[in-house]
Short mmCIF file of C-alpha atoms in Angstrom, two decimals:
data_model
loop_
_atom_site.label_atom_id
_atom_site.label_comp_id
_atom_site.label_asym_id
_atom_site.label_seq_id
_atom_site.Cartn_x
_atom_site.Cartn_y
_atom_site.Cartn_z
CA UNK X 223 70.31 49.88 77.54
CA UNK X 224 68.64 50.81 74.29
CA UNK X 225 65.87 53.32 73.90
CA UNK X 226 63.39 51.56 71.63
CA UNK X 227 60.08 50.50 73.15
CA UNK X 228 60.57 46.92 71.91
CA UNK X 229 64.12 46.61 73.25
CA UNK X 230 63.18 48.08 76.63
CA UNK X 231 60.17 45.78 76.84
CA UNK X 232 62.25 42.69 76.03
CA UNK X 233 65.02 43.57 78.45
CA UNK X 234 62.54 44.23 81.28
CA UNK X 235 60.78 40.98 80.51
CA UNK X 236 64.07 39.04 80.51
CA UNK X 237 65.00 40.65 83.84
CA UNK X 238 61.64 39.79 85.39
CA UNK X 239 62.02 36.19 84.16
CA UNK X 240 65.50 35.99 85.70
CA UNK X 241 64.05 37.14 89.01
CA UNK X 242 61.29 34.51 88.89
CA UNK X 243 63.61 31.77 87.56
CA UNK X 244 66.04 32.01 90.47
CA UNK X 245 64.26 33.71 93.35
CA UNK X 246 60.65 32.59 93.38
CA UNK X 247 59.65 30.83 96.58
CA UNK X 248 56.39 29.28 97.61
CA UNK X 249 54.79 29.77 101.01
CA UNK X 250 56.98 26.97 102.37
CA UNK X 251 60.14 28.94 101.49
CA UNK X 252 61.49 26.26 99.14
CA UNK X 253 62.70 27.57 95.78
CA UNK X 254 60.15 26.50 93.18
CA UNK X 255 62.84 25.72 90.59
CA UNK X 256 64.16 23.06 92.97
CA UNK X 257 61.05 20.95 92.51
CA UNK X 258 59.32 21.22 89.12
CA UNK X 259 57.19 18.17 89.96
CA UNK X 260 55.86 19.88 93.10
CA UNK X 261 55.30 23.12 91.22
CA UNK X 262 53.22 21.34 88.58
CA UNK X 263 51.20 19.39 91.16
CA UNK X 264 49.97 22.38 93.11
CA UNK X 265 46.99 24.19 91.65
CA UNK X 266 47.23 27.43 93.59
CA UNK X 267 50.52 28.63 94.98
CA UNK X 268 51.27 31.72 96.97
CA UNK X 269 54.59 32.49 95.34
CA UNK X 270 56.84 35.19 96.71
CA UNK X 271 59.84 36.83 95.16
CA UNK X 272 62.68 36.75 97.69
CA UNK X 273 66.00 38.01 96.34
CA UNK X 274 68.88 37.62 98.82
CA UNK X 275 70.66 40.86 99.72
CA UNK X 276 73.89 39.93 97.88
CA UNK X 277 72.01 39.48 94.58
CA UNK X 278 69.86 42.57 95.13
CA UNK X 279 72.94 44.70 95.85
CA UNK X 280 74.74 43.36 92.79
CA UNK X 281 71.72 44.01 90.59
CA UNK X 282 71.37 47.56 91.91
CA UNK X 283 75.04 48.18 91.08
CA UNK X 284 75.06 46.49 87.65
CA UNK X 285 71.63 47.41 86.27
CA UNK X 286 70.18 50.20 88.44
CA UNK X 287 67.32 51.03 86.08
CA UNK X 288 66.16 47.41 85.89
CA UNK X 289 66.60 46.96 89.65
CA UNK X 290 63.53 49.18 90.03
CA UNK X 291 61.58 46.10 88.89
CA UNK X 292 63.25 44.04 91.62
CA UNK X 293 62.30 46.68 94.20
CA UNK X 294 58.66 46.59 93.08
CA UNK X 295 58.54 42.78 93.26
CA UNK X 296 60.72 42.01 96.29
CA UNK X 297 58.75 40.19 98.99
CA UNK X 298 55.54 40.44 96.96
CA UNK X 299 53.16 37.69 95.97
CA UNK X 300 53.81 37.12 92.30
CA UNK X 301 51.28 36.56 89.57
CA UNK X 302 51.50 37.02 85.83
CA UNK X 303 49.18 40.03 86.10
CA UNK X 304 51.24 41.64 88.87
CA UNK X 305 54.47 41.09 86.93
CA UNK X 306 52.90 42.51 83.76
CA UNK X 307 51.72 45.62 85.63
CA UNK X 308 55.17 46.19 87.12
CA UNK X 309 56.84 45.83 83.71
CA UNK X 310 54.28 48.10 82.05
CA UNK X 311 54.68 50.76 84.77
CA UNK X 312 58.47 50.56 84.44
CA UNK X 313 58.21 50.77 80.65
CA UNK X 314 55.92 53.80 80.97
CA UNK X 315 58.45 55.56 83.21
CA UNK X 316 61.33 54.85 80.84
CA UNK X 317 59.55 55.79 77.62
CA UNK X 318 57.15 58.45 78.83
CA UNK X 319 54.31 56.46 77.26
CA UNK X 320 51.96 55.62 80.12
CA UNK X 321 50.14 52.29 80.36
CA UNK X 322 46.44 52.58 79.63
CA UNK X 323 46.89 55.38 77.11
CA UNK X 324 46.14 55.08 73.42
CA UNK X 325 49.84 55.60 72.66
CA UNK X 326 50.85 52.69 74.92
CA UNK X 327 48.22 50.43 73.34
CA UNK X 328 49.45 51.46 69.88
CA UNK X 329 53.02 50.46 70.85
CA UNK X 330 51.82 47.07 72.15
CA UNK X 331 49.75 46.48 69.01
CA UNK X 332 52.75 47.33 66.84
CA UNK X 333 54.84 44.79 68.78
CA UNK X 334 52.19 42.10 68.34
CA UNK X 335 52.49 42.49 64.57
CA UNK X 336 56.29 42.75 64.47
CA UNK X 337 57.78 39.43 63.28
CA UNK X 338 61.26 40.27 64.60
CA UNK X 339 59.90 41.11 68.05
CA UNK X 340 57.83 37.91 68.11
CA UNK X 341 60.88 35.85 67.11
CA UNK X 342 63.01 37.38 69.86
CA UNK X 343 60.24 36.81 72.41
CA UNK X 344 59.53 33.23 71.29
CA UNK X 345 63.23 32.33 71.25
CA UNK X 346 63.67 33.69 74.75
CA UNK X 347 60.75 31.65 76.07
CA UNK X 348 62.15 28.54 74.35
CA UNK X 349 65.59 29.14 75.85
CA UNK X 350 64.16 29.59 79.36
CA UNK X 351 62.16 26.37 78.97
CA UNK X 352 65.29 24.48 77.91
CA UNK X 353 67.12 25.83 80.98
CA UNK X 354 64.21 24.92 83.25
CA UNK X 355 64.10 21.40 81.80
CA UNK X 356 67.88 21.08 82.30
CA UNK X 357 68.31 20.45 78.57
CA UNK X 358 70.78 23.31 78.11
CA UNK X 359 73.44 25.02 80.19
CA UNK X 360 74.28 28.73 80.23
CA UNK X 361 77.11 28.14 77.78
CA UNK X 362 74.60 26.90 75.21
CA UNK X 363 75.64 23.26 75.54
CA UNK X 364 73.01 20.55 75.25
CA UNK X 365 72.84 18.43 78.39
CA UNK X 366 72.23 14.68 78.41
CA UNK X 367 69.15 13.33 80.19
CA UNK X 368 69.78 13.03 83.91
CA UNK X 369 72.65 15.54 83.95
CA UNK X 370 73.12 17.19 87.34
CA UNK X 371 71.39 20.54 87.60
CA UNK X 372 73.65 23.55 88.00
CA UNK X 373 72.59 25.20 91.24
CA UNK X 374 74.72 28.33 90.72
CA UNK X 375 72.81 31.58 90.35
CA UNK X 376 74.31 33.86 87.69
CA UNK X 377 73.96 37.61 87.78
CA UNK X 378 71.37 39.03 85.42
CA UNK X 379 74.18 40.36 83.23
CA UNK X 380 75.64 36.84 82.91
CA UNK X 381 72.21 35.28 82.30
CA UNK X 382 71.25 37.89 79.72
CA UNK X 383 74.63 37.56 77.98
CA UNK X 384 74.13 33.77 77.82
CA UNK X 385 70.74 34.24 76.18
CA UNK X 386 71.99 36.85 73.71
CA UNK X 387 74.90 34.58 72.72
CA UNK X 388 72.55 31.60 72.29
CA UNK X 389 70.09 33.75 70.32
CA UNK X 390 72.87 35.00 68.02
CA UNK X 391 73.53 31.37 67.08
CA UNK X 392 69.90 30.69 66.11
CA UNK X 393 69.12 30.98 62.43
CA UNK X 394 65.56 31.30 61.17
CA UNK X 395 64.48 28.47 58.91
CA UNK X 396 64.27 29.53 55.30
CA UNK X 397 61.12 28.59 53.48
CA UNK X 398 61.69 25.65 51.21
CA UNK X 399 60.82 26.45 47.74
#
């Protein structure tokens, strides 16, 4: 794991997204990813993060520092604000720059103006959306409409590696001129 504020932030955010992508359940205990139509039709969901023991154990072994995020979210109702607070608290612990301080705000403001950071963040969100829409597999292959959805749950390391490989293949568009 790298030490820069931006890299730590992005890795924590990717990890938190992996947790929500595969382990988010609604109050009826049905994985939300299994039914995007139902997810979109419900205005207010009580979503819980429920990571099965085998995945939690593997994550603790493979990425113990990031697994602290899992521990803070496990069994909890999930909201964007709650997830943000957990990531910010984790980031504060790892960098020594506490959320709510001027130094933390300065780091966030610097990230907001950093084109490379924004590109990495935007590409990640695009990649996750393509996975969620079943337009792309973890090997970076485009899927035809109606392709069967892969129900396998990769480890975070596998998921993150798939994103980093896909991202390495993306080339920014050069301005025409």
